[in-house]
mmCIF file of C-alpha atoms and ligand atoms in Angstrom:
data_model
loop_
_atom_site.group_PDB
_atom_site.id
_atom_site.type_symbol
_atom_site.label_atom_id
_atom_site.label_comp_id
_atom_site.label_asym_id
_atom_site.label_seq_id
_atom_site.Cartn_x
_atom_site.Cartn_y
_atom_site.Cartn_z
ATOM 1 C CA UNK A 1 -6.333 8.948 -7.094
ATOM 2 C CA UNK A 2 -9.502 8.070 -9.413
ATOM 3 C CA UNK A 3 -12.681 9.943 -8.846
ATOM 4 C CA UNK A 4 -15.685 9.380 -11.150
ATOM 5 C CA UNK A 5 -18.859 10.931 -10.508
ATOM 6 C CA UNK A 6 -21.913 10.780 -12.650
ATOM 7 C CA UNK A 7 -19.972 9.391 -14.899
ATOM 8 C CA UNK A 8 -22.879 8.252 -18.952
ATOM 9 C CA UNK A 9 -21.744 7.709 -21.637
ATOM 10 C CA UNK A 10 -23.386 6.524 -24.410
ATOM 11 C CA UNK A 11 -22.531 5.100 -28.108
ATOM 12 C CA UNK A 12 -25.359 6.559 -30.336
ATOM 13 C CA UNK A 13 -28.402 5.899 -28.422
ATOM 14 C CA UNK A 14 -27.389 3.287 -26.281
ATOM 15 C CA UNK A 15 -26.797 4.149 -22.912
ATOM 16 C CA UNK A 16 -23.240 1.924 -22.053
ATOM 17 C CA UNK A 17 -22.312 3.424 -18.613
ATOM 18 C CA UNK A 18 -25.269 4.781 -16.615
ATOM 19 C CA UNK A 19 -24.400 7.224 -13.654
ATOM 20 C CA UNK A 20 -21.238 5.762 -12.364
ATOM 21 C CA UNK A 21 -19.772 7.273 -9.334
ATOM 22 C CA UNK A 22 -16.695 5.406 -7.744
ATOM 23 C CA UNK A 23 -13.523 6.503 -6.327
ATOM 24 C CA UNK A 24 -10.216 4.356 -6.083
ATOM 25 C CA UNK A 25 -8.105 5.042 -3.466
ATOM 26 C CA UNK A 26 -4.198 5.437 -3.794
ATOM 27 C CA UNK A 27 -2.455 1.809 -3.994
ATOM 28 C CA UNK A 28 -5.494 -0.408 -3.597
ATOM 29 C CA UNK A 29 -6.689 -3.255 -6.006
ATOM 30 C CA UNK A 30 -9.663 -2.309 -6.820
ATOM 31 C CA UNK A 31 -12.045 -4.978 -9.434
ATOM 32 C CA UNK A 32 -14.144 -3.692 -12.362
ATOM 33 C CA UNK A 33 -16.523 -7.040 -12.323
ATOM 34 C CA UNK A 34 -19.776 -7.674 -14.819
ATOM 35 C CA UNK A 35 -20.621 -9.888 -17.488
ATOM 36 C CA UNK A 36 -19.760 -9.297 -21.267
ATOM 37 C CA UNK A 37 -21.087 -6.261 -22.459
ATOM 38 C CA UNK A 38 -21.270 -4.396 -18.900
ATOM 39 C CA UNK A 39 -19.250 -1.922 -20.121
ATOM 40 C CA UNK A 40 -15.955 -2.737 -18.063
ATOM 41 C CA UNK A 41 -13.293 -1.988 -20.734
ATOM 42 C CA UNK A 42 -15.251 1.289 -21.856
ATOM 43 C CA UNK A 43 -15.061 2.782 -18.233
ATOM 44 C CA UNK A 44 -11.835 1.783 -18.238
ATOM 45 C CA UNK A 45 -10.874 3.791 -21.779
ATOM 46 C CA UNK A 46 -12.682 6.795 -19.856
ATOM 47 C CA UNK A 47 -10.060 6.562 -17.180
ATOM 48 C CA UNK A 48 -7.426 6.999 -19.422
ATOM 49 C CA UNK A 49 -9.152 9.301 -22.098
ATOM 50 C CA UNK A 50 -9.371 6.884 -24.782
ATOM 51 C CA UNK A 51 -12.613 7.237 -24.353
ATOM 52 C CA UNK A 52 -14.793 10.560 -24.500
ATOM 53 C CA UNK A 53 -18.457 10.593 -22.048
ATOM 54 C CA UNK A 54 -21.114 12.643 -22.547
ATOM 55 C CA UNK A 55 -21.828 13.637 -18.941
ATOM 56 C CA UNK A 56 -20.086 13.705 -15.307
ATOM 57 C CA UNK A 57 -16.786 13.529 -14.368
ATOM 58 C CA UNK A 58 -12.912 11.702 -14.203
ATOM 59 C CA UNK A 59 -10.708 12.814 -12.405
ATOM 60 C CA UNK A 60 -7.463 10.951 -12.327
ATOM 61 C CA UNK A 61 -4.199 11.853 -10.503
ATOM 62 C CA UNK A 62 -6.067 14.924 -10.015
ATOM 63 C CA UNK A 63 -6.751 16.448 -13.380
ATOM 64 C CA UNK A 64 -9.824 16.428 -15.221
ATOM 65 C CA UNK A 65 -9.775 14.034 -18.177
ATOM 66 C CA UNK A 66 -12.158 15.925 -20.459
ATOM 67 C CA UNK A 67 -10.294 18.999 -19.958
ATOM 68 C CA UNK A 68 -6.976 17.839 -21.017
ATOM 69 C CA UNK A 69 -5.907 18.590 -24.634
ATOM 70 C CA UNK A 70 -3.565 15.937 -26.424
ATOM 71 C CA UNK A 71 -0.643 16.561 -24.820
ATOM 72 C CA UNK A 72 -2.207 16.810 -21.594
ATOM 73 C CA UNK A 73 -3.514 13.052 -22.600
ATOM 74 C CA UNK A 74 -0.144 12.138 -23.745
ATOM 75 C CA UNK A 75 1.441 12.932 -20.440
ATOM 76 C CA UNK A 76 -1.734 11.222 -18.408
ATOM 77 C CA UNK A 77 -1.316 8.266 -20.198
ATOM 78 C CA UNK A 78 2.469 8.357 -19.528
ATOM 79 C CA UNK A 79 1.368 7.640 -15.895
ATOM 80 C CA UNK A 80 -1.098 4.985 -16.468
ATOM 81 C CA UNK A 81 -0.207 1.589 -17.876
ATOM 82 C CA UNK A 82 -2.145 -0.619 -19.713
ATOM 83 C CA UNK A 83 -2.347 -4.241 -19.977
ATOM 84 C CA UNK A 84 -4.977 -6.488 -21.980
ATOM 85 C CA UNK A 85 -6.524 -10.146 -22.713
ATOM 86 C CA UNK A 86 -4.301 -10.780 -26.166
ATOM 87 C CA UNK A 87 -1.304 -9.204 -24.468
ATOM 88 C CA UNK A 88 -0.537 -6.536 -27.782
ATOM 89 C CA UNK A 89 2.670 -7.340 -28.265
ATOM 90 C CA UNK A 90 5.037 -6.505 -31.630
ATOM 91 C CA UNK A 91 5.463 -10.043 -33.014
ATOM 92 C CA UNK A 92 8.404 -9.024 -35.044
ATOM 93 C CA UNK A 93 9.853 -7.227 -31.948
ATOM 94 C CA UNK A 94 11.966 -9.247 -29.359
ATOM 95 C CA UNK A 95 11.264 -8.980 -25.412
ATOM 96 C CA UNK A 96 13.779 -6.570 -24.982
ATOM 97 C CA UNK A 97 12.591 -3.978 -27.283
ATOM 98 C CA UNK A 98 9.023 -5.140 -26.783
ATOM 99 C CA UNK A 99 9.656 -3.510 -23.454
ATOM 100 C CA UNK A 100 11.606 -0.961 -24.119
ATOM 101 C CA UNK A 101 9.022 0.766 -26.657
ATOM 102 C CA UNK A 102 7.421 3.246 -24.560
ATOM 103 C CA UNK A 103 10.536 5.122 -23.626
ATOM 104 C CA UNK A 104 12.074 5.016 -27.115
ATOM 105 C CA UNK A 105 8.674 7.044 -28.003
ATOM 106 C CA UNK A 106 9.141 9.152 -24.664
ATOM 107 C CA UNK A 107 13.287 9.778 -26.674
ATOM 108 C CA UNK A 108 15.053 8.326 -23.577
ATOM 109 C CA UNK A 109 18.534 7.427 -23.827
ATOM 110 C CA UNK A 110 19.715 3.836 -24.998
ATOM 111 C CA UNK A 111 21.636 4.123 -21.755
ATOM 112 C CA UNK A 112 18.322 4.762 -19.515
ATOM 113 C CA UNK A 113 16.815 2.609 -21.613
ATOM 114 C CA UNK A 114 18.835 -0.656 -21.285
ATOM 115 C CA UNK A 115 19.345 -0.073 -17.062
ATOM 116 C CA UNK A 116 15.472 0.002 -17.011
ATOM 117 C CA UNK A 117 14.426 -2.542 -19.204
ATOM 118 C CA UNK A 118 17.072 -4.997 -17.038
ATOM 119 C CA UNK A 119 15.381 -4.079 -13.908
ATOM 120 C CA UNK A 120 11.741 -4.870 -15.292
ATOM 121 C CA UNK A 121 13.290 -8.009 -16.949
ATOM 122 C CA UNK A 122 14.351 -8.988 -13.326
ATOM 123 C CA UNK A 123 11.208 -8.418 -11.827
ATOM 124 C CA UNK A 124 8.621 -10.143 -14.143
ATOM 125 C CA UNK A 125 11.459 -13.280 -13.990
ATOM 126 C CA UNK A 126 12.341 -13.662 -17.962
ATOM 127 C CA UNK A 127 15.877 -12.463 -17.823
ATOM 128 C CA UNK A 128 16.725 -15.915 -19.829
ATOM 129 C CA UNK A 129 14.034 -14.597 -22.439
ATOM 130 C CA UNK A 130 15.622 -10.917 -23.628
ATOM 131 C CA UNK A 131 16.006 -11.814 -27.089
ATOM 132 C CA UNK A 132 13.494 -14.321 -27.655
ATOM 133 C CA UNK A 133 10.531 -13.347 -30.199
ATOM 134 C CA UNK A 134 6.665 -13.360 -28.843
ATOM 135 C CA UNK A 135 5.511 -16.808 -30.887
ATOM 136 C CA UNK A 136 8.407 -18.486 -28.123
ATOM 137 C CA UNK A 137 6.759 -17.460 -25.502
ATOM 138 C CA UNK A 138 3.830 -19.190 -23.099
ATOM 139 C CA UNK A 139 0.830 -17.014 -22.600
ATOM 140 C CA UNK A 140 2.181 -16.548 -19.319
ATOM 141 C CA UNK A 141 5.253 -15.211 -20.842
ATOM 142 C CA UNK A 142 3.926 -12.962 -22.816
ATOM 143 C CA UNK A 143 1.246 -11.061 -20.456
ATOM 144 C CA UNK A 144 4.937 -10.992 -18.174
ATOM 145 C CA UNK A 145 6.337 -8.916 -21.063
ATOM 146 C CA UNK A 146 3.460 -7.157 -21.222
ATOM 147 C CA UNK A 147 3.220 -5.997 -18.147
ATOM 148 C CA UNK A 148 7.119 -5.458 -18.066
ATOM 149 C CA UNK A 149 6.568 -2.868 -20.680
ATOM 150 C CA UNK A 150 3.299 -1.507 -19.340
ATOM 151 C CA UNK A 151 5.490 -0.078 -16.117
ATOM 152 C CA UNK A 152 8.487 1.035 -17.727
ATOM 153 C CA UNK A 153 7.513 4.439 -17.552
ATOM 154 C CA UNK A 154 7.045 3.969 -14.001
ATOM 155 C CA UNK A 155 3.766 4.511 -13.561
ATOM 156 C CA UNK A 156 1.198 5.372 -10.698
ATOM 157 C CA UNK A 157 -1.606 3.222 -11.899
ATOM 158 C CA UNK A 158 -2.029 0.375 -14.093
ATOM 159 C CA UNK A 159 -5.311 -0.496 -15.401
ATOM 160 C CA UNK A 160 -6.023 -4.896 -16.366
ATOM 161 C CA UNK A 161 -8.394 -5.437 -19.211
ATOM 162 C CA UNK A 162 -9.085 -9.117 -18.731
ATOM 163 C CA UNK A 163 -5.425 -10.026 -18.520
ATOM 164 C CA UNK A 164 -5.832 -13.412 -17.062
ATOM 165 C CA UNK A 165 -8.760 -14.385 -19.133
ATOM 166 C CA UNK A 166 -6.899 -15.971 -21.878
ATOM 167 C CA UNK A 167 -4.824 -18.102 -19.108
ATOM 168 C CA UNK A 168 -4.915 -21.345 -17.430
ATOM 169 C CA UNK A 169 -5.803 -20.869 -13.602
ATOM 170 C CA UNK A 170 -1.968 -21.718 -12.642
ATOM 171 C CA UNK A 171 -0.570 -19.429 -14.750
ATOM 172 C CA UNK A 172 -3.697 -16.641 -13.619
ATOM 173 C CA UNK A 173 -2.412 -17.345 -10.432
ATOM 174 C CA UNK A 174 1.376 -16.596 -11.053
ATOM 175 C CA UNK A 175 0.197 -13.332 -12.705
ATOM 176 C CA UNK A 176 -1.884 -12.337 -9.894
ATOM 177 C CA UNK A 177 0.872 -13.213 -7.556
ATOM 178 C CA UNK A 178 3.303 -10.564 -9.623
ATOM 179 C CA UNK A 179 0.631 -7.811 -9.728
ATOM 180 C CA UNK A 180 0.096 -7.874 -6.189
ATOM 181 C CA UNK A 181 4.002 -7.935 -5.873
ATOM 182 C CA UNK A 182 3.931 -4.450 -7.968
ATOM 183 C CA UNK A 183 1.107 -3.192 -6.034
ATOM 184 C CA UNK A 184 3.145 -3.770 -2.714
ATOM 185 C CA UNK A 185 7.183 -3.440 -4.340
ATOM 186 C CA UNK A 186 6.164 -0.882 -6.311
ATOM 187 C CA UNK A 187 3.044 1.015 -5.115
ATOM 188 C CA UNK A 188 0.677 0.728 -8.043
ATOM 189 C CA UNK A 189 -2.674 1.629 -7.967
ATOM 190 C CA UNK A 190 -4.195 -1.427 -9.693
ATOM 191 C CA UNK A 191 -7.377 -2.185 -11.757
ATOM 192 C CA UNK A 192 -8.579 -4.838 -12.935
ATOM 193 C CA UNK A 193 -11.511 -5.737 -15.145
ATOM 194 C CA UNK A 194 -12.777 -9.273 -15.177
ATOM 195 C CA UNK A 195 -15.676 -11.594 -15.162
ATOM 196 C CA UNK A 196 -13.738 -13.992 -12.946
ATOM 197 C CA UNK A 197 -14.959 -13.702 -9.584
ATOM 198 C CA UNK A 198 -12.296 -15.909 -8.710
ATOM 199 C CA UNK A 199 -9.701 -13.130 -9.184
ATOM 200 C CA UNK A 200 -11.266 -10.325 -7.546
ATOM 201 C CA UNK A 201 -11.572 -12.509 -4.441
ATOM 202 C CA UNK A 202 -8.104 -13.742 -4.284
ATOM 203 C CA UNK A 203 -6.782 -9.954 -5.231
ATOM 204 C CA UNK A 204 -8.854 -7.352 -4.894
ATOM 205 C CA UNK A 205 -9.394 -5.248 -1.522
ATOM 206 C CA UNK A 206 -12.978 -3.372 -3.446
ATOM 207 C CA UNK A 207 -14.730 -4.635 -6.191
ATOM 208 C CA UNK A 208 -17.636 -2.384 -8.241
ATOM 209 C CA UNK A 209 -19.795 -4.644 -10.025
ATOM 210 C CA UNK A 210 -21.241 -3.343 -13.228
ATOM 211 C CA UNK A 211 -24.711 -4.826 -14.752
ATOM 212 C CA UNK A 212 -25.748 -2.992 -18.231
ATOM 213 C CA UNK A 213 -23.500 -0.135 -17.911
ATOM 214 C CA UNK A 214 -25.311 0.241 -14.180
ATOM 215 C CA UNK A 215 -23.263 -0.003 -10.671
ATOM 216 C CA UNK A 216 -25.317 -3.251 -9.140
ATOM 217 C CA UNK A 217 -22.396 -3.347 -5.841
ATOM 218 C CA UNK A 218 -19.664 -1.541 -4.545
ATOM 219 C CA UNK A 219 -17.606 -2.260 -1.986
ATOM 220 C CA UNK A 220 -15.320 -4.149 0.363
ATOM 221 C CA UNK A 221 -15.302 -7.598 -1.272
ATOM 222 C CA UNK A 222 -15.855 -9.286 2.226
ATOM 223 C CA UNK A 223 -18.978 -7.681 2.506
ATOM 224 C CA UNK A 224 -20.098 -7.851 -1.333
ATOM 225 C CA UNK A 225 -19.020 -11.831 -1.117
ATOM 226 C CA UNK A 226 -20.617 -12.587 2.011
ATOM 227 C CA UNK A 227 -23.129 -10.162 2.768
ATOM 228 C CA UNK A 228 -24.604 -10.455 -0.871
ATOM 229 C CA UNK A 229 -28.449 -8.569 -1.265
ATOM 230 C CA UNK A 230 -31.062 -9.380 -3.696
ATOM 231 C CA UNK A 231 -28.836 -8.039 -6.703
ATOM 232 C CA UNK A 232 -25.460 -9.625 -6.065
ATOM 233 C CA UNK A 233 -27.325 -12.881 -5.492
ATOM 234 C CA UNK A 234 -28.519 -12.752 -8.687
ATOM 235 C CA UNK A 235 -25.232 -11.545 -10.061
ATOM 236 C CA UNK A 236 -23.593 -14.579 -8.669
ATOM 237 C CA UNK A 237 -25.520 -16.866 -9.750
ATOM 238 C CA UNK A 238 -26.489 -18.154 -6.315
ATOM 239 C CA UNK A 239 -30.303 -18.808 -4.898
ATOM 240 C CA UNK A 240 -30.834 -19.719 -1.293
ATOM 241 C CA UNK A 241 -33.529 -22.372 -0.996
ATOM 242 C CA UNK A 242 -34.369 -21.103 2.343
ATOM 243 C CA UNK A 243 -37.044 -22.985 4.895
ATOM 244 C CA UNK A 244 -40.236 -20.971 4.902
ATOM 245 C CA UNK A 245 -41.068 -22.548 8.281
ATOM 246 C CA UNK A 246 -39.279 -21.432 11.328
ATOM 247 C CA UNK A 247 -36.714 -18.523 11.533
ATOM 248 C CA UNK A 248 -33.696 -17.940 9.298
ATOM 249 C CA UNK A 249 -30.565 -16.608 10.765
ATOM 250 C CA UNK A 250 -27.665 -15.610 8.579
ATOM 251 C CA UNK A 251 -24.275 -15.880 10.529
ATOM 252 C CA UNK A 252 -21.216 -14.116 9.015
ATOM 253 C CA UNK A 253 -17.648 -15.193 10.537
ATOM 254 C CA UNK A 254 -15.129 -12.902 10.006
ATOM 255 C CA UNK A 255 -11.499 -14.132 9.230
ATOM 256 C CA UNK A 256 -10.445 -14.047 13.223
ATOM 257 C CA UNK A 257 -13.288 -16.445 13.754
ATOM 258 C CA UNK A 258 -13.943 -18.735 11.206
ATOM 259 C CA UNK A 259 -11.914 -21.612 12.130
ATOM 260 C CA UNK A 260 -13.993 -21.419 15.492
ATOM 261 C CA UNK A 261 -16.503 -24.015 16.679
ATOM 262 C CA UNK A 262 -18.973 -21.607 17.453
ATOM 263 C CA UNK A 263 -22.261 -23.217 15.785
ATOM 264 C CA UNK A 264 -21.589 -26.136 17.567
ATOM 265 C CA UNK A 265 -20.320 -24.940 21.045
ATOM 266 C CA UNK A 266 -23.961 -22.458 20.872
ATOM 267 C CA UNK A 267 -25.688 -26.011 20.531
ATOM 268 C CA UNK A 268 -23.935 -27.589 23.391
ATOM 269 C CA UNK A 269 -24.405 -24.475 25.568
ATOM 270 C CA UNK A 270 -28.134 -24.002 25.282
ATOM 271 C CA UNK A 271 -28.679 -27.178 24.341
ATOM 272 C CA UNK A 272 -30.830 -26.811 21.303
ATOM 273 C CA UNK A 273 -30.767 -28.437 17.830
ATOM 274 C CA UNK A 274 -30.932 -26.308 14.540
ATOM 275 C CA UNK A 275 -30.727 -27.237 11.129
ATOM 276 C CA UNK A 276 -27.778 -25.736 8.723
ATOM 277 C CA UNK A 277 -29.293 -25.050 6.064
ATOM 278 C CA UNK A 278 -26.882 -22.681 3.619
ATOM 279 C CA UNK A 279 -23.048 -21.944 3.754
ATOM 280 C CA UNK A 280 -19.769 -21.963 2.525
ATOM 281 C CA UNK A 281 -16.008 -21.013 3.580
ATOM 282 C CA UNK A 282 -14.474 -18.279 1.158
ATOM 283 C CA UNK A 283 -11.331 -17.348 0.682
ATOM 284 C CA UNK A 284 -10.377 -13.348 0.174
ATOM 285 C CA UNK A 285 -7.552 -11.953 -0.901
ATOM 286 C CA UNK A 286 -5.289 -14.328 1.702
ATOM 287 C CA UNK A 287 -8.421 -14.491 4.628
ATOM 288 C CA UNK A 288 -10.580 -17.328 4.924
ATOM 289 C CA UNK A 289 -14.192 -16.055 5.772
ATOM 290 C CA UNK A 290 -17.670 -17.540 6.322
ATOM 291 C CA UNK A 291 -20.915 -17.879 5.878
ATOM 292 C CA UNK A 292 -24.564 -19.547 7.041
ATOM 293 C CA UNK A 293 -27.252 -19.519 7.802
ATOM 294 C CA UNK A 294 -29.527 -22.045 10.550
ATOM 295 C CA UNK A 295 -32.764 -22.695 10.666
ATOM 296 C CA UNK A 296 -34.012 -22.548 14.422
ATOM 297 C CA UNK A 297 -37.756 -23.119 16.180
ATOM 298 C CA UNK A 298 -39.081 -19.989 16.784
ATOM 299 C CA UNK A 299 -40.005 -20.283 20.055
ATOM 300 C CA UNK A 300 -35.385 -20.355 20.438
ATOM 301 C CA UNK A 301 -34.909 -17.569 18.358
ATOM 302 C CA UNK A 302 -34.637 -15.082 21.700
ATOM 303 C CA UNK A 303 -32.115 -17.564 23.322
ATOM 304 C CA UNK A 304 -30.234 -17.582 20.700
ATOM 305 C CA UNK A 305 -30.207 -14.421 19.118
ATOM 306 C CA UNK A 306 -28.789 -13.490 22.804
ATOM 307 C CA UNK A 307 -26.089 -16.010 22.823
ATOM 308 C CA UNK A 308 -24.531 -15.138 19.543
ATOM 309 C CA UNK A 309 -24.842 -11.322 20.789
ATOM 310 C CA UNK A 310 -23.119 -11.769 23.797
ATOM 311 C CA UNK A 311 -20.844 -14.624 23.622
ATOM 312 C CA UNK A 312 -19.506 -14.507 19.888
ATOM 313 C CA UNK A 313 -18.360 -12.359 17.661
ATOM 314 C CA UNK A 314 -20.448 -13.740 14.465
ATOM 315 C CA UNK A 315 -22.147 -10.685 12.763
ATOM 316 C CA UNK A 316 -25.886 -11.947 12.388
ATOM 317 C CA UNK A 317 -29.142 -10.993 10.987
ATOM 318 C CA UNK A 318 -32.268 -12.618 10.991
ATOM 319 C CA UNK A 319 -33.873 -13.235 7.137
HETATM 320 N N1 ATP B 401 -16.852 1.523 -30.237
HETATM 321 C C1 ATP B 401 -18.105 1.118 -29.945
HETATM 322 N N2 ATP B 401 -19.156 1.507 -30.696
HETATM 323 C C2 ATP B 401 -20.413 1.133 -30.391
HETATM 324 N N3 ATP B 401 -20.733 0.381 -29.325
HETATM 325 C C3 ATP B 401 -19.731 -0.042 -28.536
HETATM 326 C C4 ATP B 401 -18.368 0.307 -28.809
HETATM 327 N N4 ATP B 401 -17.582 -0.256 -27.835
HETATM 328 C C5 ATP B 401 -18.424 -0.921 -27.015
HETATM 329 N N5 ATP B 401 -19.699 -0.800 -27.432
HETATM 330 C C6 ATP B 401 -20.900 -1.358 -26.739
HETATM 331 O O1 ATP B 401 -20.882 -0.898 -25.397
HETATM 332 C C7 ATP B 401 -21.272 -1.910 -24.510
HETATM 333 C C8 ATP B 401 -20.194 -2.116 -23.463
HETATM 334 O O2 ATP B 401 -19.026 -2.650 -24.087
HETATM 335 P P1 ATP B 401 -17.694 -2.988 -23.310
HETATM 336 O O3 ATP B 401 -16.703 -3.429 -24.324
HETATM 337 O O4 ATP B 401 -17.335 -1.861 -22.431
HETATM 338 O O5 ATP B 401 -18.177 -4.209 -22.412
HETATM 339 P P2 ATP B 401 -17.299 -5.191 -21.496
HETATM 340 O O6 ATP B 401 -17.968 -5.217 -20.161
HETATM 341 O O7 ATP B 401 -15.884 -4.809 -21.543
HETATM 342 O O8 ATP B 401 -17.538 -6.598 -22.212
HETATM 343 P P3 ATP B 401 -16.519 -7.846 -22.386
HETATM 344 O O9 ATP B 401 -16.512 -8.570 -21.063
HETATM 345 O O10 ATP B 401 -17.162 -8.667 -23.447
HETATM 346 O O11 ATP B 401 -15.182 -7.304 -22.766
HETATM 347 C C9 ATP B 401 -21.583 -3.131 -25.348
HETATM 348 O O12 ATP B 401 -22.966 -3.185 -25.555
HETATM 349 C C10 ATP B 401 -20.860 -2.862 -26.643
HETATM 350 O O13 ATP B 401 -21.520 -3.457 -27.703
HETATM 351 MG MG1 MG B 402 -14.182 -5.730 -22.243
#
């Protein structure tokens, strides 16, 4: 669907994206994630050749982006739609023709037109607001009419800029709920670029995490989340205080287990004591996961390295 390899680019002698290789498979959600400045909306302009790079390559619905010449772009772009933080809308333009833009450019007929427009209408739930002007509308609103016109030329991948930033988190989570609706109705390859870690957790199935134009993580966002190194630690935000005495084992429960009493059945069972020292319950995408880590003598850490191998299935490590 989207393959990028080796992707620099640079604007005069600053290096913006630095090696980038990623690939985004066919109807995921896949998160662009980094603080401002990464360079998350400039990989995204290379995706859809708004954007020119200096070395490596996209490759998007299997043509190579710096080989295409306008129209080539034109018709790329036809496929990929675009929606953004301030929502671009024509303020002197109703909803209705706010959405209906890209095909009168395309030449459709008023006929095509007005079926499609009705159909979009339906799906982003403003039928009521055809005629209404952009100043009457919510934020909300507007990103739906925004994102009613960024499909109308049906296309196979929609790219986010930020298009919850400028929302409250109810309304984020009403737009999140419609974009995974038109990555399931609809089969949309979706990307989205944000620094909200909340929304790539309760969205995304991958997340790449960009740091100065560098990829810092890649990956399933259970494992990036939960199973953070040295760099997404830092990334996050997050520092364990861990116990320098004593050994440190870090217990992952996947979603099938992490309701379970397991750290306190393991107690009861060999009858030992340990000390919690770190965790927290996550939820991703609509999976509630875990994490901790205990503190344990060392002269237990055989019995109970044993036990959670045999009897659970916790993925551990020792620290
Ligand atoms: N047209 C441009 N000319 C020169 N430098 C640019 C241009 N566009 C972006 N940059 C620089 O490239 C870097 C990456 O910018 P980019 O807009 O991609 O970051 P971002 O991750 O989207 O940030 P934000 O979260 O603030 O939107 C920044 O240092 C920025 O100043
Ligand atoms: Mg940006």
């Amino acid at each position: 669907m989207i393959d990028i390899k080796h992707l620099s680019k640079y604007f005069n002698d600053q290096k913006v994206l630095d090696d980038i290789t990623l690939h985004v498979n066919t109807g995921e959600i896949f998160a662009i994630v980094g603080h401002s400045g990464a360079g998350k909306s400039t990989l995204l302009r290379c995706i859809n050749g708004l954007e020119g790079f200096s070395e490596g390559s996209v490759n998007v619905l299997g043509q190579e982006v710096k080989h295409l010449n306008e129209s080539g772009l034109g018709a790329l772009r036809s496929q990929i739609g675009m929606i953004f933080q301030n929502f671009s809308l024509l303020n002197q333009k109703n909803v209705y023709d706010n959405i209906a833009l890209p095909m009168k450019v395309w030449g459709y007929s008023k006929e095509k037109i007005q079926g499609r427009v009705d159909e979009l209408l339906k799906l982003v739930g403003l039928e009521a607001k055809k005629c209404v002007y952009p100043k009457e509308l919510s934020g909300g609103q507007k990103q739906r009419v925004a994102i009613a016109r960024a499909l109308t030329l049906n296309p196979k991948i929609l790219l986010s800029d930020e298009a919850t930033s400028a929302l409250d988190p109810n309304t984020t989570k009403s737009i999140l709920e419609l974009l995974q609706e038109i990555n399931i109705k609809l089969g949309v390859t979706i990307i989205i670029v944000t620094h909200e870690m909340d929304v790539v957790k309760r969205v995304a199935s991958r997340a790449l995490l960009l740091e100065d134009g560098k990829v810092i993580g890649l990956g399933r966002i259970e494992e990036l989340f939960l199973r953070p190194d040295e760099k997404m630690m830092r990334f996050l935000g997050e520092d364990e205080e861990l116990p320098q005495e004593g050994v440190n084992i870090r217990l992952f429960f996947p979603s099938n287990v992490s309701y379970q009493p397991i750290v306190t059945k393991m107690a009861r069972e060999l009858n030992l004591n340990f000390n919690i020292v770190w965790g927290k319950l996550e939820k991703l995408n609509d999976h509630v996961v875990g994490s901790l880590v205990i503190n344990i003598d060392e002269q237990n850490a055989t019995s109970i390295t044993a036990y959670l191998q045999e009897k659970t299935e916790v993925i551990w490590e020792v620290l």
